[in-house]
Short mmCIF file of C-alpha atoms in Angstrom, two decimals:
data_model
loop_
_atom_site.label_atom_id
_atom_site.label_comp_id
_atom_site.label_asym_id
_atom_site.label_seq_id
_atom_site.Cartn_x
_atom_site.Cartn_y
_atom_site.Cartn_z
CA MET A 14 121.50 84.73 80.98
CA SER A 15 118.80 83.25 83.19
CA ASN A 16 117.11 79.93 82.58
CA PRO A 17 113.86 79.73 84.57
CA ASN A 18 113.28 76.15 83.40
CA MET A 19 116.64 74.84 84.62
CA ARG A 20 116.13 71.96 87.04
CA HIS A 21 118.28 71.20 90.07
CA GLY A 22 118.78 67.83 91.69
CA ILE A 23 121.20 65.23 92.96
CA PHE A 24 122.72 62.00 91.75
CA LEU A 25 122.84 59.60 94.69
CA ALA A 26 125.12 56.67 93.86
CA PRO A 27 125.42 56.75 96.92
CA LEU A 28 129.03 57.22 98.11
CA HIS A 29 129.50 56.26 101.75
CA ALA A 30 132.73 55.33 103.53
CA VAL A 31 132.92 51.76 104.82
CA ASP A 32 133.46 52.76 108.47
CA GLU A 33 129.85 53.86 109.11
CA ASN A 34 126.79 51.83 110.07
CA PRO A 35 125.23 50.80 106.72
CA ASN A 36 121.72 50.67 108.14
CA SER A 37 122.04 54.24 109.37
CA LEU A 38 123.34 55.30 105.97
CA ILE A 39 120.31 53.94 104.12
CA HIS A 40 117.94 55.77 106.45
CA ARG A 41 120.01 58.94 106.24
CA ASP A 42 119.73 58.80 102.46
CA LEU A 43 115.96 58.63 102.84
CA GLU A 44 116.12 61.58 105.22
CA LEU A 45 118.15 63.45 102.60
CA MET A 46 115.29 62.98 100.13
CA GLU A 47 112.93 64.62 102.61
CA TRP A 48 115.36 67.52 103.09
CA LEU A 49 115.74 68.07 99.35
CA ASP A 50 111.97 67.99 98.92
CA LYS A 51 111.57 70.58 101.69
CA LEU A 52 114.19 72.86 100.10
CA GLY A 53 112.48 72.68 96.71
CA PHE A 54 114.92 70.59 94.68
CA ASP A 55 113.42 69.20 91.49
CA GLU A 56 114.77 65.66 91.15
CA ALA A 57 116.92 62.89 92.62
CA TRP A 58 118.53 60.07 90.64
CA ILE A 59 119.30 56.86 92.54
CA GLY A 60 122.03 54.42 91.51
CA GLU A 61 122.40 50.64 91.35
CA HIS A 62 125.61 48.96 92.51
CA HIS A 63 126.50 45.53 93.85
CA SER A 64 130.16 45.77 94.81
CA GLY A 65 132.88 48.15 95.88
CA GLY A 66 131.55 48.72 99.40
CA PHE A 67 130.83 52.45 99.12
CA GLU A 68 127.76 52.45 96.86
CA THR A 69 125.23 50.72 99.07
CA ILE A 70 121.95 50.81 97.11
CA ALA A 71 121.39 47.62 95.11
CA SER A 72 117.86 48.45 93.95
CA PRO A 73 117.01 52.04 93.04
CA GLU A 74 113.39 50.99 92.54
CA LEU A 75 113.04 49.84 96.16
CA PHE A 76 114.63 53.02 97.45
CA ILE A 77 112.46 55.26 95.25
CA ALA A 78 109.28 53.48 96.36
CA ALA A 79 110.10 54.33 99.99
CA ALA A 80 111.36 57.86 99.27
CA ALA A 81 108.28 58.76 97.23
CA GLU A 82 106.09 58.07 100.26
CA ARG A 83 108.10 60.59 102.31
CA THR A 84 108.09 63.43 99.78
CA LYS A 85 105.59 65.65 97.96
CA THR A 86 107.05 67.13 94.80
CA LEU A 87 110.55 65.69 94.34
CA ARG A 88 110.82 63.62 91.17
CA PHE A 89 112.89 60.42 91.18
CA GLY A 90 114.97 58.77 88.52
CA THR A 91 116.71 55.43 88.43
CA GLY A 92 120.28 56.57 88.03
CA VAL A 93 120.77 54.10 86.65
CA ILE A 94 119.37 50.61 86.19
CA SER A 95 122.20 48.55 84.70
CA LEU A 96 120.27 46.89 81.88
CA PRO A 97 122.69 43.98 81.16
CA TYR A 98 122.00 42.71 84.68
CA HIS A 99 118.23 42.35 84.24
CA GLN A 100 115.66 40.62 82.05
CA PRO A 101 114.05 43.47 80.06
CA LEU A 102 110.43 42.48 80.74
CA MET A 103 111.13 42.67 84.49
CA VAL A 104 112.63 46.15 84.12
CA ALA A 105 109.65 47.40 82.12
CA ASN A 106 107.16 46.08 84.66
CA ARG A 107 109.04 47.59 87.62
CA ILE A 108 109.22 51.02 85.99
CA ILE A 109 105.52 50.94 85.12
CA GLN A 110 104.63 49.98 88.69
CA LEU A 111 106.76 52.81 90.08
CA ASP A 112 105.16 55.21 87.61
CA HIS A 113 101.76 54.28 89.03
CA GLN A 114 102.84 54.29 92.68
CA THR A 115 104.37 57.75 92.38
CA ARG A 116 101.61 59.04 90.05
CA GLY A 117 104.11 60.15 87.47
CA ARG A 118 107.06 61.22 89.64
CA VAL A 119 109.47 58.61 88.32
CA MET A 120 111.99 58.73 85.47
CA PHE A 121 113.71 55.72 83.95
CA GLY A 122 117.47 56.13 83.73
CA PHE A 123 119.56 53.30 82.36
CA GLY A 124 123.16 52.45 81.59
CA PRO A 125 125.50 49.55 80.83
CA GLY A 126 126.73 49.15 84.41
CA LEU A 127 129.67 51.11 85.82
CA LEU A 128 131.55 48.73 88.10
CA VAL A 129 133.38 45.92 86.32
CA SER A 130 133.23 43.96 89.58
CA ASP A 131 129.41 43.91 89.32
CA ALA A 132 129.58 42.40 85.86
CA ALA A 133 132.24 39.91 86.96
CA MET A 134 129.98 38.47 89.67
CA LEU A 135 127.30 37.93 87.05
CA GLY A 136 129.72 36.36 84.58
CA ILE A 137 129.23 39.17 82.05
CA ASP A 138 132.04 40.17 79.73
CA PRO A 139 132.43 43.98 80.12
CA LYS A 140 132.94 44.25 76.37
CA LYS A 141 129.37 43.06 75.86
CA GLN A 142 127.68 45.42 78.31
CA ARG A 143 126.95 48.30 75.93
CA ASP A 144 125.60 46.01 73.22
CA ARG A 145 123.36 44.28 75.74
CA MET A 146 122.18 47.66 77.03
CA ALA A 147 121.10 48.66 73.52
CA GLU A 148 119.33 45.31 72.95
CA SER A 149 117.47 45.57 76.24
CA LEU A 150 116.45 49.19 75.70
CA ASP A 151 114.92 48.41 72.32
CA VAL A 152 112.75 45.72 73.90
CA ILE A 153 111.77 47.86 76.89
CA LEU A 154 110.65 50.72 74.66
CA ARG A 155 108.49 48.35 72.65
CA LEU A 156 106.96 46.90 75.81
CA LEU A 157 106.23 50.37 77.21
CA ALA A 158 104.47 51.18 73.94
CA GLY A 159 102.17 48.18 74.43
CA GLU A 160 103.77 45.82 71.92
CA THR A 161 103.99 42.05 72.30
CA VAL A 162 107.58 40.91 71.93
CA THR A 163 109.01 37.55 70.97
CA GLU A 164 112.79 37.65 70.88
CA LYS A 165 115.64 35.35 71.85
CA THR A 166 119.25 36.41 72.36
CA GLU A 167 122.25 34.84 74.07
CA TRP A 168 121.12 36.26 77.42
CA TYR A 169 117.32 36.51 77.44
CA ASN A 170 114.32 34.78 75.88
CA LEU A 171 110.92 36.47 75.48
CA VAL A 172 107.89 34.59 74.19
CA ASN A 173 104.79 36.68 73.50
CA ALA A 174 105.95 39.01 76.25
CA ARG A 175 103.81 42.01 77.12
CA VAL A 176 103.11 44.24 80.09
CA HIS A 177 99.68 44.01 81.71
CA LEU A 178 99.68 47.66 82.89
CA MET A 179 100.37 50.58 80.61
CA PRO A 180 102.34 53.50 82.09
CA TYR A 181 100.57 56.06 84.27
CA THR A 182 102.54 58.77 82.42
CA GLN A 183 101.51 58.98 78.79
CA PRO A 184 102.89 58.03 76.45
CA ARG A 185 105.68 56.88 78.80
CA PRO A 186 107.84 58.16 81.69
CA GLU A 187 110.86 60.28 80.84
CA ILE A 188 113.76 58.03 79.87
CA ALA A 189 117.43 58.93 80.28
CA VAL A 190 120.69 57.30 79.21
CA ALA A 191 123.90 57.71 81.19
CA SER A 192 126.76 59.26 79.26
CA ALA A 193 130.34 59.61 80.49
CA ALA A 194 133.19 59.85 78.01
CA THR A 195 132.27 57.34 75.29
CA PRO A 196 129.78 58.20 72.49
CA SER A 197 127.48 55.22 73.12
CA GLY A 198 125.11 57.16 75.37
CA GLY A 199 124.81 60.02 72.91
CA LYS A 200 124.06 57.66 70.04
CA LEU A 201 121.21 56.00 71.93
CA ALA A 202 119.83 59.34 73.16
CA GLY A 203 119.64 60.63 69.61
CA LYS A 204 118.23 57.43 68.15
CA HIS A 205 115.40 57.14 70.69
CA ASN A 206 114.94 60.85 71.57
CA LEU A 207 115.97 60.41 75.23
CA MET A 208 117.32 62.48 78.07
CA MET A 209 121.09 62.42 78.64
CA LEU A 210 122.75 62.13 82.06
CA CYS A 211 126.33 63.38 81.68
CA VAL A 212 127.69 61.79 84.84
CA ALA A 213 131.28 62.98 84.36
CA ALA A 214 130.58 66.57 83.36
CA THR A 215 133.15 68.05 85.76
CA ASP A 216 135.62 65.17 85.65
CA PRO A 217 139.10 66.50 84.83
CA ARG A 218 140.06 63.22 83.14
CA GLY A 219 137.94 63.89 80.09
CA GLY A 220 134.24 64.11 80.89
CA PHE A 221 134.24 67.91 80.78
CA ASN A 222 136.40 68.00 77.65
CA VAL A 223 134.00 65.87 75.61
CA LEU A 224 130.72 67.47 76.67
CA ASP A 225 130.26 69.30 73.39
CA VAL A 226 131.58 66.33 71.39
CA ASN A 227 129.08 63.88 72.90
CA TRP A 228 126.24 66.36 72.42
CA LYS A 229 127.12 66.62 68.75
CA VAL A 230 127.13 62.81 68.56
CA ALA A 231 123.61 62.84 70.04
CA MET A 232 122.39 65.51 67.63
CA ASP A 233 123.85 63.71 64.60
CA SER A 234 122.26 60.44 65.72
CA ALA A 235 118.93 62.23 66.27
CA ALA A 236 119.03 63.75 62.79
CA GLU A 237 119.77 60.33 61.31
CA HIS A 238 116.60 58.92 62.91
CA GLY A 239 114.32 61.90 62.35
CA ASN A 240 114.55 63.27 65.90
CA ILE A 241 115.64 66.61 67.38
CA MET A 242 117.60 66.68 70.64
CA ASN A 243 116.11 68.93 73.29
CA ARG A 244 118.67 70.68 75.50
CA ASN A 245 116.11 70.84 78.32
CA LYS A 246 116.52 67.06 78.57
CA LEU A 247 120.26 67.32 79.21
CA ARG A 248 121.54 66.82 82.77
CA LEU A 249 125.12 67.59 83.85
CA MET A 250 126.50 66.14 87.07
CA GLY A 251 129.34 67.23 89.32
CA PRO A 252 130.39 67.26 92.99
CA MET A 253 130.38 70.38 95.12
CA HIS A 254 130.38 71.43 98.74
CA ILE A 255 129.27 74.94 99.62
CA ALA A 256 129.75 76.94 102.81
CA GLU A 257 129.54 80.60 103.82
CA THR A 258 133.26 81.09 103.15
CA ARG A 259 135.94 79.21 101.24
CA GLU A 260 137.85 78.66 104.45
CA LYS A 261 134.84 77.06 106.10
CA ALA A 262 134.19 74.87 103.07
CA ARG A 263 137.79 73.61 103.14
CA GLU A 264 137.46 72.91 106.86
CA ASN A 265 134.17 71.07 106.38
CA VAL A 266 135.47 68.62 103.76
CA ARG A 267 138.31 67.43 105.99
CA PHE A 268 135.63 65.15 107.39
CA GLY A 269 135.39 62.78 104.43
CA LEU A 270 137.15 64.02 101.29
CA ALA A 271 140.21 61.82 101.79
CA LYS A 272 138.03 58.70 101.98
CA TYR A 273 136.18 59.72 98.82
CA ILE A 274 139.45 60.23 96.95
CA GLU A 275 140.82 56.90 98.15
CA TYR A 276 137.73 55.12 96.81
CA ALA A 277 137.90 56.98 93.49
CA ARG A 278 141.57 56.06 93.11
CA THR A 279 140.78 52.45 93.98
CA LEU A 280 138.26 52.29 91.14
CA THR A 281 140.57 54.16 88.77
CA PRO A 282 144.23 53.89 89.79
CA GLY A 283 146.09 57.13 89.23
CA ARG A 284 142.98 59.26 89.21
CA TYR A 285 143.66 62.92 90.05
CA GLY A 286 147.35 62.37 89.31
CA ASP A 287 150.24 62.37 91.76
CA PHE A 288 149.29 64.06 95.01
CA GLY A 289 152.75 64.08 96.50
CA SER A 290 152.62 66.28 99.59
CA ARG A 291 149.89 68.54 98.24
CA ASP A 292 146.63 69.26 100.02
CA PRO A 293 143.90 67.01 98.53
CA VAL A 294 141.55 70.01 98.47
CA ASP A 295 143.93 71.89 96.19
CA VAL A 296 144.26 68.84 93.93
CA MET A 297 140.48 68.66 93.53
CA LEU A 298 140.18 72.38 92.89
CA ASP A 299 142.93 72.31 90.26
CA SER A 300 140.49 70.80 87.79
CA GLY A 301 138.66 74.12 87.77
CA HIS A 302 135.26 72.40 87.62
CA ILE A 303 134.83 71.06 91.17
CA VAL A 304 133.45 73.28 93.93
CA ILE A 305 134.74 73.45 97.48
CA GLY A 306 133.83 77.01 98.27
CA THR A 307 131.00 79.52 98.30
CA PRO A 308 127.77 79.95 96.33
CA ASP A 309 129.66 82.35 94.05
CA ASP A 310 132.17 79.58 93.29
CA ALA A 311 129.30 77.24 92.42
CA ILE A 312 127.80 79.84 90.08
CA LYS A 313 131.18 80.24 88.37
CA VAL A 314 131.50 76.50 87.70
CA LEU A 315 127.96 76.24 86.34
CA GLU A 316 128.70 79.17 84.06
CA GLN A 317 131.82 77.31 82.85
CA LEU A 318 129.67 74.28 82.08
CA ARG A 319 127.23 76.45 80.16
CA GLU A 320 130.07 78.07 78.23
CA LYS A 321 131.41 74.63 77.27
CA GLN A 322 128.12 72.84 76.66
CA GLY A 323 125.71 75.61 75.84
CA HIS A 324 122.25 75.62 77.36
CA PHE A 325 121.46 72.54 79.48
CA GLY A 326 118.30 71.55 81.29
CA GLY A 327 119.54 70.66 84.75
CA PHE A 328 122.44 70.30 87.14
CA LEU A 329 122.80 67.30 89.45
CA HIS A 330 124.98 67.33 92.55
CA GLN A 331 127.00 64.17 92.92
CA ALA A 332 125.93 63.27 96.46
CA HIS A 333 128.84 62.52 98.80
CA ASP A 334 129.96 62.63 102.42
CA TRP A 335 132.82 65.10 102.10
CA ALA A 336 131.38 66.99 105.08
CA ASP A 337 129.45 65.78 108.09
CA TRP A 338 125.68 65.42 107.93
CA GLU A 339 124.72 68.87 109.21
CA GLN A 340 127.20 70.70 106.98
CA THR A 341 126.10 68.57 104.01
CA LYS A 342 122.50 69.65 104.53
CA LYS A 343 123.68 73.25 104.88
CA SER A 344 125.48 73.00 101.54
CA TYR A 345 122.26 72.03 99.76
CA GLU A 346 120.41 74.83 101.55
CA LEU A 347 122.95 77.46 100.46
CA TYR A 348 122.72 76.19 96.89
CA MET A 349 118.96 76.67 96.82
CA ARG A 350 119.14 80.06 98.54
CA PHE A 351 121.86 81.69 96.47
CA VAL A 352 122.78 79.63 93.39
CA VAL A 353 119.39 78.67 91.99
CA PRO A 354 118.02 82.26 91.88
CA HIS A 355 121.03 83.33 89.79
CA PHE A 356 120.01 80.94 87.02
CA SER A 357 116.23 81.12 87.39
CA GLY A 358 116.10 84.90 87.33
CA ALA A 359 113.78 84.79 90.33
CA ASN A 360 115.20 88.05 91.69
CA ALA A 361 115.23 89.99 88.41
CA ARG A 362 112.28 92.22 89.29
CA ARG A 363 113.53 92.68 92.86
CA ASP A 364 116.91 93.76 91.50
CA GLU A 365 115.25 96.23 89.13
CA SER A 366 113.22 97.71 91.95
CA TYR A 367 116.21 97.96 94.28
CA ASP A 368 118.42 99.47 91.55
CA GLU A 369 115.77 102.09 90.82
CA TRP A 370 115.73 103.11 94.47
CA LYS A 371 119.51 103.34 94.56
CA ALA A 372 119.57 105.47 91.42
CA HIS A 373 116.95 107.92 92.79
CA SER A 374 117.61 107.54 96.52
CA VAL A 375 118.20 111.22 97.28
CA GLU A 376 115.32 112.33 95.07
CA PHE A 377 112.89 109.86 96.65
CA SER A 378 114.11 110.68 100.15
CA ASP A 379 113.73 114.41 99.63
CA ALA A 380 110.22 113.92 98.25
CA SER A 381 109.28 111.77 101.23
CA HIS A 382 110.70 114.32 103.68
CA ALA A 383 108.88 117.19 101.98
CA ALA A 384 105.57 115.28 102.11
CA ALA A 385 106.06 114.63 105.83
CA GLN A 386 106.80 118.28 106.53
CA ALA A 387 103.73 119.37 104.58
CA THR A 388 101.61 116.99 106.63
CA PHE A 389 102.99 118.37 109.88
CA ALA A 390 102.33 121.90 108.69
CA LYS A 391 98.77 121.11 107.65
CA PHE A 392 97.72 119.33 110.78
CA GLY A 393 99.94 121.14 113.23
CA LYS A 394 97.79 124.33 113.30
CA ALA A 395 94.60 122.39 113.86
CA ASP A 396 96.25 120.43 116.67
CA GLN A 397 97.45 123.62 118.29
CA ALA A 398 93.96 125.18 118.15
CA GLU A 399 92.38 122.06 119.60
CA ALA A 400 94.94 121.93 122.37
CA ALA A 401 94.29 125.61 123.22
CA GLY A 402 90.53 124.99 123.43
CA GLN A 403 91.00 122.06 125.76
CA GLN A 404 93.23 124.17 128.01
CA THR A 405 90.60 126.98 128.19
CA GLY A 406 87.90 124.53 129.13
CA MET A 407 89.97 123.07 131.94
CA ILE A 408 90.62 126.51 133.40
CA GLY A 409 86.91 127.29 133.36
CA VAL A 410 86.13 124.10 135.25
CA LYS A 411 88.60 124.92 137.93
CA GLY A 412 87.18 128.44 138.31
#
């Protein structure tokens, strides 16, 4: 079943191996935004990280400000701002400024902060991150609504705080909460009627398995607070690399897949299980929800997500460097050429027209041939008479 409103984008953490020039990587990420905009992608979510080495963007707002100047229609989301790391008034003001600079092309995504090492450098107990996220969000929503806030907690103090610009987008930019395996994201999404970013939708460790559970959590929370969750606001994320053939896709990802897996297993020891002597590509594909293959394989995985989750509003590629730069760009191109039309129904009328021709091919061909023959018969006699007259005239001249 087609979904013409389904949006397609990427989630750029980013994920870059530590052996490349970091300056080049930042500029290549900006170039990627231009490529996605040219291809017609809908949105790009940009992450915030401060440790680990791979995820090199510390300020999604700075990156978005630059990327917006290079693009025309691509929408940008902070994916995500880690709220426990920031004073809430500062976050509200930065989002409002971006909303104005982009004239409404920015979305505010937030989360508790993914990397424990980030929180450690800031002296934040990881057990407090989700509570702090909820505290900060409540304040930010009030500030975006134009309220004046006085509130003191153990980690921030606001005295008659207010924003001096109201958002460009009314009543406010779209706001999204990151959701992985725990129910905290779903609870906040339902309570405040927010978008949900399911950042582990294809993760074999549990993200895929709890998609429907976390959505139910969000719906129950929404009902409790008088809201109704909108499936068009749901984003599912997963990694994929697409090529013309499965063999070529496997060959392409030899470039960087091993480095990606090593980083993932550094963050989460034991992730993907025991490889032994197995091909890492086969280990990734065993989950059944990760794509290293063709556009048809990508369609199959998205259909699996829809079967598990039901209707959802958008799919986000987890951006990565499994393949080299040119093959990575090609993967996004193939996705837009062959995967997106399957879900948008863009070719429905073309298919109907083509199928009609196939069903009546002989009939239509015979009719066309008969019409041509009739035309030859009609005009052939006149042409012959004209030719005969011209010949007679020429003979007379010679005589």
